[in-house]
Rosetta silent file (secondary structure, phi, psi, omega in degrees, C-alpha in Angstrom):
SEQUENCE: XXXXXXXXXXXXXXXXXXXXXXXXXXXXXXXXXXXXXXXXXXXXXXXXXXXXXXXXXXXXXXXXXXXXXXXXXXXXXXXXXXXXXXXXXXXXXXXXXXXXXXXXXXXXXXXXXXXXXXXXXXXXXXXXXXXXXXXXXXXXXXXXXXXXXXXXXXXXXXXXXXXXXXXXXXXXXXXXXXXXXXXXXXXXXXXXXXXXXXXXXXXXXXXXXXXXXXXXXXXXXXXXXXXXXXXXXXXXXXXXXXXXXXXXXXXXXXXXXXXXXXXXXXXXXXXXXXXXXXXXXXXXXXXXXXXXXXXXXXXXXXXXXXX
SCORE:     score description
SCORE:     0.000 S_00000001
   1 L     0.000  156.765  178.736  229.338   96.785  166.836 S_00000001
   2 L  -110.972  147.675  178.537  226.726   98.428  164.763 S_00000001
   3 L   -99.169  161.906  176.696  227.289  100.534  161.735 S_00000001
   4 L  -142.192  157.717  179.108  225.550  103.751  160.776 S_00000001
   5 L  -142.551  157.079 -177.715  225.292  105.793  157.673 S_00000001
   6 L   -78.427  132.421  177.534  224.181  109.302  156.816 S_00000001
   7 L   -70.631  135.368  176.148  220.596  109.611  155.575 S_00000001
   8 L  -122.567  131.345 -178.556  220.358  111.078  152.137 S_00000001
   9 L   -65.716  132.423  177.433  217.121  112.473  150.776 S_00000001
  10 L   -76.681  142.009 -179.811  215.834  110.521  147.833 S_00000001
  11 L   -64.711  140.406  177.962  215.150  112.619  144.721 S_00000001
  12 L   -78.424  122.430 -178.800  211.499  113.475  144.162 S_00000001
  13 L   -63.842  141.694  178.623  210.371  111.942  140.898 S_00000001
  14 L   -67.793  140.652  178.886  209.205  114.438  138.323 S_00000001
  15 L   -61.259  143.751 -179.392  205.457  114.376  137.748 S_00000001
  16 L   -86.229  125.220 -178.386  204.416  112.401  134.735 S_00000001
  17 L   -73.397  139.368  174.858  202.701  114.544  132.122 S_00000001
  18 E  -103.377  147.490  178.411  199.301  113.452  130.902 S_00000001
  19 E  -110.842  117.979  178.144  198.116  114.102  127.376 S_00000001
  20 E   -93.534  130.964  177.955  194.520  115.180  126.974 S_00000001
  21 E  -108.407  118.417 -178.286  192.945  114.561  123.568 S_00000001
  22 E  -121.291  133.780  175.656  190.071  116.901  122.722 S_00000001
  23 E   -97.832  110.194 -173.273  187.905  116.877  119.624 S_00000001
  24 E  -103.269  136.598  178.160  186.954  120.535  119.029 S_00000001
  25 E  -141.979  148.473  177.252  184.084  121.755  116.850 S_00000001
  26 E   -83.396  138.355  177.640  182.410  125.116  116.331 S_00000001
  27 E   -62.500  136.453 -177.263  178.781  125.406  117.386 S_00000001
  28 L  -120.039 -161.956 -177.869  176.528  125.475  114.351 S_00000001
  29 H   -64.328  143.922  177.269  172.837  125.948  113.525 S_00000001
  30 H    55.490   30.913  177.327  170.229  124.559  115.913 S_00000001
  31 H    77.926    2.650  178.541  172.942  123.547  118.379 S_00000001
  32 L   -82.869 -164.708 -179.045  174.567  121.180  115.904 S_00000001
  33 E  -108.509  138.119  179.724  178.113  121.274  114.610 S_00000001
  34 L   -75.322  158.554  179.417  179.252  123.456  111.742 S_00000001
  35 L   -79.009  149.185 -178.463  181.023  121.918  108.776 S_00000001
  36 L   -69.351  -17.437  178.963  184.807  122.156  108.626 S_00000001
  37 L   -72.802  -15.989 -179.771  184.535  123.641  105.137 S_00000001
  38 L   -77.092  117.175 -178.496  183.069  126.779  106.732 S_00000001
  39 H   -61.535  -28.288 -179.769  185.868  129.339  107.150 S_00000001
  40 H   -76.192   -6.986  177.827  183.989  130.866  110.078 S_00000001
  41 H  -109.129   -0.380 -176.164  184.245  127.509  111.882 S_00000001
  42 L   -69.199  137.278  176.915  187.948  126.916  111.204 S_00000001
  43 L  -107.506  110.801 -176.999  190.167  126.409  114.256 S_00000001
  44 L   -93.916  -43.761  176.183  193.653  127.725  113.545 S_00000001
  45 L  -139.076  156.041  176.985  195.124  127.854  117.050 S_00000001
  46 E  -148.773  139.791  179.059  193.806  126.879  120.464 S_00000001
  47 E  -127.631  138.172  177.230  194.990  127.532  124.021 S_00000001
  48 E  -109.780  130.931  175.381  193.738  125.888  127.217 S_00000001
  49 E  -109.002  116.980 -177.262  193.807  127.744  130.541 S_00000001
  50 E   -95.396  121.910  179.460  193.610  125.319  133.491 S_00000001
  51 E  -111.542  144.480  175.706  191.967  126.702  136.613 S_00000001
  52 E  -144.273  133.197 -177.526  191.792  125.074  140.022 S_00000001
  53 L    53.570   36.599  174.840  190.164  126.535  143.137 S_00000001
  54 L    76.022   14.595 -178.644  189.330  129.653  141.131 S_00000001
  55 E  -135.284  143.567 -179.855  192.908  130.453  140.132 S_00000001
  56 E   -66.776  129.238  179.112  194.881  129.952  136.931 S_00000001
  57 E  -104.672  -38.565  179.089  197.384  127.094  137.250 S_00000001
  58 E  -161.446  153.967  175.190  198.817  126.811  133.745 S_00000001
  59 E  -111.208  120.848 -170.392  198.387  127.956  130.170 S_00000001
  60 E  -118.834  116.073  175.880  198.633  125.026  127.756 S_00000001
  61 E   -72.142  141.489  178.020  199.028  125.432  123.990 S_00000001
  62 L   -86.988  147.417  178.455  197.103  122.915  121.937 S_00000001
  63 E  -118.026  123.497  177.720  198.806  120.745  119.343 S_00000001
  64 E   -61.944  129.031 -173.828  196.950  119.616  116.241 S_00000001
  65 L  -110.938   18.818 -178.073  196.964  115.832  116.312 S_00000001
  66 L    79.329  157.023 -177.547  195.677  115.071  112.859 S_00000001
  67 L    83.023  164.904 -173.590  192.127  114.200  112.120 S_00000001
  68 L   -72.861  105.497  174.803  189.186  116.560  112.083 S_00000001
  69 L    72.685   15.789 -178.397  189.461  119.027  114.995 S_00000001
  70 E   -89.564  125.471  178.452  191.630  116.785  117.191 S_00000001
  71 E  -131.297  149.081  176.944  194.033  118.623  119.534 S_00000001
  72 E  -116.665  150.195 -179.643  196.208  117.421  122.405 S_00000001
  73 E  -135.366  131.239 -176.730  197.153  119.244  125.612 S_00000001
  74 E  -103.479  125.109  178.181  199.920  118.179  127.980 S_00000001
  75 E  -146.494  142.652  176.915  199.506  118.643  131.741 S_00000001
  76 L   -83.891  -11.790 -176.999  200.992  116.998  134.812 S_00000001
  77 L  -131.743   84.781 -177.510  197.827  117.751  136.783 S_00000001
  78 L   -79.249   65.198  176.865  194.675  116.741  134.876 S_00000001
  79 L  -146.213  167.292 -176.792  192.178  118.249  137.284 S_00000001
  80 E    96.207 -142.016 -176.737  190.212  121.437  137.694 S_00000001
  81 E  -135.284  135.934  175.737  188.623  123.201  134.756 S_00000001
  82 E   -99.217  128.901  169.819  189.877  123.979  131.256 S_00000001
  83 E  -108.908  120.174 -173.789  188.830  127.215  129.598 S_00000001
  84 E  -103.031  136.730  175.523  189.582  126.975  125.878 S_00000001
  85 E  -128.044  117.675  177.553  190.203  129.900  123.524 S_00000001
  86 E  -102.430  146.313  178.200  190.505  129.211  119.791 S_00000001
  87 L    56.593   37.087 -177.173  191.880  131.708  117.256 S_00000001
  88 L  -104.201   13.858 -176.847  192.900  134.030  120.078 S_00000001
  89 L   -64.633  -20.086  178.574  196.493  134.723  119.039 S_00000001
  90 L   -92.594    0.796 -178.127  195.503  138.274  118.134 S_00000001
  91 L   -88.017  109.007 -174.983  193.872  138.993  121.516 S_00000001
  92 H   -61.808  -36.180 -175.483  196.285  141.183  123.452 S_00000001
  93 H   -62.264  -25.595 -179.943  194.622  140.586  126.850 S_00000001
  94 H   -65.870  -22.232  177.711  195.573  136.881  126.803 S_00000001
  95 H   -72.513  -10.765 -179.247  199.198  137.950  127.212 S_00000001
  96 H   -89.474   -2.666 -177.185  198.382  139.286  130.695 S_00000001
  97 L   -69.493  132.685 -179.832  197.526  135.846  132.138 S_00000001
  98 L  -129.999  113.793  176.778  199.797  134.805  135.033 S_00000001
  99 L   -56.597  136.762 -178.930  199.626  131.290  136.550 S_00000001
 100 L    84.729  -11.840 -177.336  199.148  131.489  140.302 S_00000001
 101 L  -118.885  -50.989 -176.220  197.970  135.098  140.061 S_00000001
 102 L   -67.790  128.068  177.365  195.115  135.414  137.554 S_00000001
 103 E   -91.306  165.770  177.707  191.751  134.439  139.022 S_00000001
 104 H   -63.274  -36.529  177.725  188.859  132.905  137.126 S_00000001
 105 H   -63.704  -39.158  176.445  186.922  136.138  137.665 S_00000001
 106 H   -60.766  -45.206 -178.409  189.801  138.073  136.076 S_00000001
 107 H   -60.592  -43.302 -176.864  189.761  135.728  133.095 S_00000001
 108 H   -71.064  -11.349  177.653  186.012  136.095  132.580 S_00000001
 109 L   -99.876    4.669 -179.280  186.416  139.885  132.461 S_00000001
 110 L   -61.630  136.473 -179.612  189.014  139.868  129.668 S_00000001
 111 E  -110.615  159.954  175.282  188.122  142.308  126.888 S_00000001
 112 E  -153.060  149.574  175.486  189.033  142.400  123.219 S_00000001
 113 E   -77.015  163.165  177.396  188.365  144.700  120.320 S_00000001
 114 L   -59.583  -39.091  178.644  186.279  143.522  117.395 S_00000001
 115 L   -61.951  -41.126  179.797  189.445  143.494  115.286 S_00000001
 116 L   -65.398  -34.552 -176.615  191.256  141.248  117.755 S_00000001
 117 L   -84.495   -0.763  178.764  188.367  138.774  117.799 S_00000001
 118 L  -129.032   -3.635 -172.676  188.242  138.492  113.996 S_00000001
 119 L   -69.135  -44.255 -176.939  191.872  138.998  112.919 S_00000001
 120 L  -108.063   46.711 -169.897  193.079  135.381  113.136 S_00000001
 121 L    88.487  173.203 -179.441  189.784  133.763  112.286 S_00000001
 122 L   -79.517  126.753  178.778  186.757  134.121  114.557 S_00000001
 123 L   -66.214  136.476 -179.686  187.641  133.793  118.242 S_00000001
 124 E  -133.977  152.721 -179.745  185.772  130.927  119.928 S_00000001
 125 E  -134.120  155.236  177.115  185.548  129.696  123.518 S_00000001
 126 E  -163.544  173.262 -177.942  184.561  126.506  125.317 S_00000001
 127 E  -147.231  161.248 -178.184  185.163  124.668  128.587 S_00000001
 128 E  -152.909  132.480  175.655  185.714  121.233  130.079 S_00000001
 129 E   -90.007  130.872 -178.374  185.789  119.964  133.659 S_00000001
 130 E  -100.202  144.515  176.745  188.713  117.631  134.378 S_00000001
 131 L  -125.967  115.194 -176.878  188.635  114.674  136.765 S_00000001
 132 H   -56.408  -29.728 -178.990  192.017  113.355  137.872 S_00000001
 133 H   -66.852  -26.310  179.178  190.473  109.892  138.281 S_00000001
 134 H   -77.841  -22.658 -177.607  189.746  109.825  134.553 S_00000001
 135 L    60.842 -145.638 -178.539  193.348  110.607  133.703 S_00000001
 136 L  -106.555   15.257 -175.859  194.004  111.149  130.033 S_00000001
 137 L   -67.770  136.644  172.891  192.135  108.095  128.853 S_00000001
 138 L    79.439  175.129 -178.248  189.981  108.508  125.803 S_00000001
 139 E  -115.136  134.083 -178.749  189.034  111.401  123.617 S_00000001
 140 E  -116.809  147.016 -177.631  186.586  114.067  124.722 S_00000001
 141 E  -101.749  137.660  176.695  184.475  116.392  122.589 S_00000001
 142 E  -131.986  130.019  176.395  184.129  120.126  123.249 S_00000001
 143 E   -96.288  131.256 -178.311  181.870  122.485  121.331 S_00000001
 144 E  -104.502  144.399  177.818  183.157  126.029  120.904 S_00000001
 145 E  -112.751  136.740 -179.926  181.020  129.144  120.537 S_00000001
 146 E   -66.630  142.813 -177.631  182.054  132.142  118.466 S_00000001
 147 L   -82.867   -3.782 -177.356  182.686  135.300  120.489 S_00000001
 148 E  -123.945  163.597  170.613  181.025  137.539  117.894 S_00000001
 149 E  -102.485  169.378  179.739  177.677  137.934  116.151 S_00000001
 150 E  -131.092  140.647  176.154  177.236  138.417  112.404 S_00000001
 151 E  -112.894  123.173  175.903  175.039  140.826  110.435 S_00000001
 152 E  -110.275  154.020  175.582  173.894  139.808  106.944 S_00000001
 153 E  -121.125  137.099 -178.095  172.023  141.882  104.379 S_00000001
 154 E  -138.651  129.679  175.796  169.578  140.354  101.911 S_00000001
 155 E  -131.939   98.170 -172.067  167.659  141.940   99.029 S_00000001
 156 L  -109.228  -12.802 -176.743  165.825  139.224   97.108 S_00000001
 157 L   -78.571  138.112  179.404  162.745  140.934   95.730 S_00000001
 158 L   -61.057  134.979  176.459  162.785  141.849   92.045 S_00000001
 159 L    86.310   -0.242  179.199  163.202  145.557   91.460 S_00000001
 160 L  -102.429  117.752  179.322  164.565  146.376   94.929 S_00000001
 161 E  -111.905  126.157  175.053  168.034  147.934   94.880 S_00000001
 162 E   -96.310  122.711 -176.611  169.974  148.585   98.093 S_00000001
 163 E  -104.036  -26.868  177.619  172.358  151.520   97.666 S_00000001
 164 E  -159.660  154.815  177.791  173.645  152.071  101.210 S_00000001
 165 E  -135.668  134.801  174.555  173.391  150.713  104.757 S_00000001
 166 E  -128.277  132.333  172.434  174.134  152.491  108.034 S_00000001
 167 E  -122.739  121.392 -173.977  174.129  150.861  111.498 S_00000001
 168 E  -102.567  154.293  175.078  174.565  153.324  114.353 S_00000001
 169 E    65.439   47.576  179.372  175.858  152.931  117.925 S_00000001
 170 E   -91.546  123.775  179.692  177.924  149.777  117.331 S_00000001
 171 E   -69.860  135.765 -176.857  180.190  148.829  120.276 S_00000001
 172 L   -94.101   -2.161  179.396  183.838  148.418  119.240 S_00000001
 173 E  -138.686  159.079  176.920  184.828  146.099  122.135 S_00000001
 174 E  -154.505 -179.973  177.490  183.373  143.113  123.933 S_00000001
 175 E   -87.232  136.174  178.369  184.106  140.364  126.446 S_00000001
 176 L   -66.133  -46.816 -179.595  186.158  137.425  125.232 S_00000001
 177 L   -90.343  144.754 -175.797  184.357  134.984  127.537 S_00000001
 178 L   -72.486  117.796  176.969  180.575  134.746  127.365 S_00000001
 179 L   -75.619  174.551 -178.745  178.938  136.528  130.324 S_00000001
 180 L   -65.238  -26.602  175.933  175.665  135.385  131.879 S_00000001
 181 L  -145.968  147.811 -179.248  173.850  138.012  129.787 S_00000001
 182 L   -53.120  135.284 -178.787  175.011  140.125  126.823 S_00000001
 183 L  -156.221  160.540  177.120  176.917  143.189  128.014 S_00000001
 184 L  -117.633  140.414  174.957  179.513  145.694  126.822 S_00000001
 185 L   -61.664  152.118  178.864  182.644  146.751  128.753 S_00000001
 186 L   -64.645  -20.056 -179.495  182.587  150.310  130.073 S_00000001
 187 L   -80.265   -8.169 -175.674  185.633  150.988  127.876 S_00000001
 188 L   -70.913  136.349  172.878  183.679  150.296  124.671 S_00000001
 189 L   -98.185  160.242  179.523  183.107  153.190  122.285 S_00000001
 190 E  -109.878  120.567 -176.795  180.108  153.415  119.957 S_00000001
 191 E  -112.864  174.489  175.754  180.872  153.751  116.264 S_00000001
 192 E  -114.654  128.662  174.633  178.893  154.012  113.043 S_00000001
 193 E   -97.704  136.009  179.411  179.107  151.329  110.368 S_00000001
 194 E  -140.785  136.387  172.250  178.432  152.414  106.791 S_00000001
 195 E  -133.022  123.573  177.048  178.498  150.615  103.456 S_00000001
 196 E  -110.140  132.504 -176.928  177.840  152.390  100.167 S_00000001
 197 L   -95.341   -2.480  175.442  177.311  150.305   97.037 S_00000001
 198 L    57.662 -131.456 -178.328  177.895  153.141   94.596 S_00000001
 199 L   -90.449   12.272  177.179  176.865  152.260   91.055 S_00000001
 200 L  -126.445   70.314 -177.168  176.602  148.534   91.897 S_00000001
 201 L   -63.607  155.171  177.424  173.588  148.285   94.246 S_00000001
 202 E   -81.901  121.253  179.141  172.746  145.027   95.974 S_00000001
 203 L  -149.691  136.588 -179.704  169.755  143.399   94.321 S_00000001
 204 L    63.305   30.259 -175.202  168.568  139.812   94.137 S_00000001
 205 E  -157.507  177.366  176.533  171.374  138.712   96.455 S_00000001
 206 E  -145.217  159.778  179.653  172.695  138.653  100.006 S_00000001
 207 E  -159.862  163.853  173.969  176.025  139.130  101.737 S_00000001
 208 E   -82.326  127.605  179.708  177.688  139.448  105.130 S_00000001
 209 E   -85.459  -52.293 -174.900  177.913  143.080  106.215 S_00000001
 210 E  -166.963  167.608  170.396  179.984  142.899  109.400 S_00000001
 211 E  -103.032  152.050  179.839  180.701  141.098  112.656 S_00000001
 212 E  -128.627  144.125  167.871  179.614  142.548  115.998 S_00000001
 213 E   -68.177  150.191  173.514  180.809  142.104  119.558 S_00000001
 214 L   -61.411  134.726 -174.238  178.134  140.725  121.854 S_00000001
 215 E  -164.992  162.221  170.118  176.360  143.758  123.330 S_00000001
 216 E   -85.165  155.193 -176.097  173.137  145.252  124.544 S_00000001
 217 L   -80.334  108.862  177.383  171.267  147.406  122.073 S_00000001
 218 L  -103.937   74.749 -178.556  172.116  151.035  122.775 S_00000001
 219 L    54.437   48.468 -179.969  169.795  152.636  120.209 S_00000001
 220 L   -81.375   93.423 -176.639  171.362  150.599  117.393 S_00000001
 221 E   -91.365  139.350  174.751  169.409  151.955  114.449 S_00000001
 222 E  -104.285  134.556  176.178  169.536  150.480  110.940 S_00000001
 223 E  -133.258  121.656 -178.869  169.048  152.797  107.985 S_00000001
 224 E  -118.226  129.015  172.661  168.889  151.488  104.411 S_00000001
 225 E   -98.480  120.060 -174.726  168.688  153.666  101.332 S_00000001
 226 E  -135.049  158.943  177.521  166.924  151.715   98.577 S_00000001
 227 E  -122.305  123.638  175.420  165.355  152.290   95.199 S_00000001
 228 E  -161.860  160.070  179.050  162.143  150.530   94.193 S_00000001
 229 L    61.456   26.840  178.303  158.772  151.334   92.690 S_00000001
 230 L    81.985    6.495 -179.688  160.290  154.103   90.593 S_00000001
 231 E  -147.105  174.112  178.080  161.582  156.128   93.550 S_00000001
 232 E   -94.613  144.570 -178.321  164.104  156.400   96.361 S_00000001
 233 E  -139.374  145.348  172.246  163.218  155.301   99.893 S_00000001
 234 E  -111.003  118.941 -177.415  164.837  155.467  103.290 S_00000001
 235 E  -108.275  134.903 -179.337  163.987  152.433  105.437 S_00000001
 236 E  -128.687  147.393  175.438  164.650  152.371  109.169 S_00000001
 237 E  -159.168 -178.224  177.408  164.505  149.713  111.845 S_00000001
 238 E  -130.937  155.714  176.176  166.355  148.669  114.997 S_00000001
 239 L   -80.440  163.414  179.223  168.292  145.596  116.038 S_00000001
 240 L   -57.988  162.940 -175.442  167.058  143.352  118.901 S_00000001
 241 L   -62.183  -28.540  178.378  167.539  144.504  122.500 S_00000001
 242 E  -131.677  125.395  175.784  170.470  142.114  122.988 S_00000001
 243 E   -93.058  113.449 -173.151  173.000  141.168  120.319 S_00000001
 244 L  -100.600  142.854  177.880  174.142  137.653  121.216 S_00000001
 245 L   -63.605  158.941  177.954  177.375  135.946  120.209 S_00000001
 246 L    60.590   24.666 -178.714  177.335  133.018  117.788 S_00000001
 247 L  -126.394  142.019  176.838  174.125  134.394  116.266 S_00000001
 248 E  -104.876  132.448  175.316  173.432  135.707  112.769 S_00000001
 249 E  -113.219  118.672 -178.011  171.080  138.645  112.251 S_00000001
 250 E  -103.886  127.167  176.250  169.775  138.973  108.693 S_00000001
 251 E   -95.135  105.383 -178.584  168.394  142.293  107.463 S_00000001
 252 E   -94.996  113.486 -178.384  165.787  141.401  104.848 S_00000001
 253 E   -90.027  124.316 -179.253  164.942  144.449  102.718 S_00000001
 254 E  -120.103  145.990 -173.555  161.402  144.409  101.332 S_00000001
 255 L  -136.085   32.341 -177.598  159.930  146.928   98.905 S_00000001
 256 L  -123.582  119.925  172.322  156.290  146.169   98.179 S_00000001
 257 H    52.716 -137.791 -177.287  153.338  148.135   99.506 S_00000001
 258 H   -68.143  -17.754 -179.234  152.625  148.088  103.220 S_00000001
 259 H   -83.985   -2.616 -178.419  155.252  145.371  103.703 S_00000001
 260 L   -61.446  135.231 -179.686  158.063  147.700  102.589 S_00000001
 261 E   152.919 -159.726 -179.460  160.750  147.939  105.215 S_00000001
 262 E  -121.078  121.316  173.771  163.467  145.919  106.937 S_00000001
 263 E  -100.068  130.145  179.193  162.722  142.590  108.613 S_00000001
 264 E  -100.712  121.578 -177.759  165.317  141.430  111.138 S_00000001
 265 E  -119.050  131.682  179.601  165.726  137.644  111.324 S_00000001
 266 E  -117.034  153.212  178.501  167.995  135.929  113.854 S_00000001
 267 E  -165.247  165.167 -178.807  169.382  132.401  113.986 S_00000001
 268 L   -77.658   75.366  176.320  172.198  130.252  115.334 S_00000001
 269 L    70.334   -2.553  176.132  174.721  131.145  112.669 S_00000001
 270 L  -139.172  -78.318 -177.819  172.455  130.016  109.841 S_00000001
 271 L  -135.380  162.463  179.320  168.682  130.321  110.175 S_00000001
 272 L  -176.336 -175.755 -178.216  166.197  130.867  112.939 S_00000001
 273 L   -70.084  157.013  179.098  162.914  132.444  113.996 S_00000001
 274 E   -71.745  152.821  174.335  162.091  136.038  113.140 S_00000001
 275 E  -110.840  130.689 -176.104  162.664  138.854  115.607 S_00000001
 276 L   -60.835  134.812 -179.500  159.927  141.455  115.809 S_00000001
 277 L  -147.049  138.457 -179.988  160.917  144.732  114.213 S_00000001
 278 L  -108.473  101.700 -178.278  158.915  147.853  113.406 S_00000001
 279 L   -77.524  151.611  174.394  160.192  149.447  110.185 S_00000001
 280 E  -122.030  125.545 -177.295  159.709  153.120  109.355 S_00000001
 281 E  -104.600  131.118  176.737  159.592  154.053  105.670 S_00000001
 282 E  -129.433  138.352  179.462  160.560  157.517  104.489 S_00000001
 283 E   -80.440  144.088  173.030  160.535  158.797  100.927 S_00000001
 284 E  -110.505  156.550 -178.179  163.636  160.285   99.290 S_00000001
 285 L   -92.039  123.206  176.971  163.624  162.816   96.484 S_00000001
 286 L   -87.863   97.732 -175.289  164.915  161.589   93.138 S_00000001
 287 L   -63.277  -39.594 -176.574  166.566  164.781   91.893 S_00000001
 288 L   -63.085  -31.593 -177.247  167.438  163.307   88.490 S_00000001
 289 L  -101.201    7.690 -177.434  163.805  162.488   87.761 S_00000001
 290 L  -107.550  147.962  173.444  162.363  165.667   89.310 S_00000001
 291 L  -105.140  102.918 -174.262  161.630  169.041   87.710 S_00000001
 292 L  -110.066  135.619  175.734  162.605  171.583   90.374 S_00000001
 293 L   -62.730  162.512 -177.323  162.350  175.404   90.076 S_00000001
 294 L   -63.484  -29.694 -177.920  165.573  177.386   90.382 S_00000001
 295 L   -91.124   14.083  177.412  164.695  178.639   93.873 S_00000001
 296 L  -114.204  134.386  178.559  164.146  175.116   95.223 S_00000001
 297 E  -132.390  159.566 -179.173  167.002  173.002   96.567 S_00000001
 298 E  -121.084  138.814  179.705  167.417  169.524   98.031 S_00000001
 299 L   -72.280  171.124 -174.686  169.790  168.600  100.847 S_00000001
 300 L   -62.454  -30.760 -178.866  172.636  166.083  100.413 S_00000001
 301 L   -80.577   -5.751  178.991  170.620  163.259  102.002 S_00000001
 302 L    60.263   29.527  178.437  167.807  163.848   99.476 S_00000001
 303 L  -119.312    3.730 -179.382  165.198  163.757  102.236 S_00000001
 304 L  -137.361  133.627  178.669  164.423  167.478  102.599 S_00000001
 305 E  -110.236  123.390 -179.827  163.098  169.983  100.054 S_00000001
 306 E  -104.288  124.538 -179.615  163.828  173.667  100.680 S_00000001
 307 L  -112.758    0.000    0.000  161.487  176.211   99.086 S_00000001
């Protein structure tokens, strides 16, 4: 006689997780790597979003593994594409990601306010294509680009005092992921940035004024009130047509003769070639040093005399 037994399904073994080791660095000047001592290059947190066939498969938190910029990511399926977001814990839109639902196009349209992209350090992004055949062997390097631009102000000429700076039509929101060309979300509002130096004008020095979301120039006018040559002056210029992320724009205030004005210089987070700018110089009235009749008055901006 023959015996028989009931077939029982064998348990499916759990997939073995692979550990990806990535060496992350912030993009620096001239395409190089920034130094870790630079606070604007510091990586505090990092999250990897793994996409396959154009759809989000998993969101993987990175774990600092010791060493300069080394992070590990655990995944059972090391294939597809990783989209990395560093210092994004303050970005509310990242909480809307749903594995199996969120598409790559959805991800690339995520928006964030300027505050969200600078609150926990400067938000940075990067990407890496995964090949299952490579497995988790070895360590791979990924360069991250900052999601914001930076505006610096510099007044180095002797006798030139900067008393106030205004930048108009500044977008308050931008895209987290870098689009093919600088653009602003339709939800972005345009604000005015202003800094007044009071009785401590900027002279013989430079400083960072603000960070900007990547955006197209929507009549972004710069206006600097400065004192040089014994009088007050209002200097005007405009920013470049496209404000690009990971780029520094330096406003160099000059106060001598025909060269008086604002020169706009751009570079990859440090230095770079000049950007053409046409300054307009307007004189202001120094009320304290003027002898005005009783029936003459000057407006608050000190640029109009009423007789």
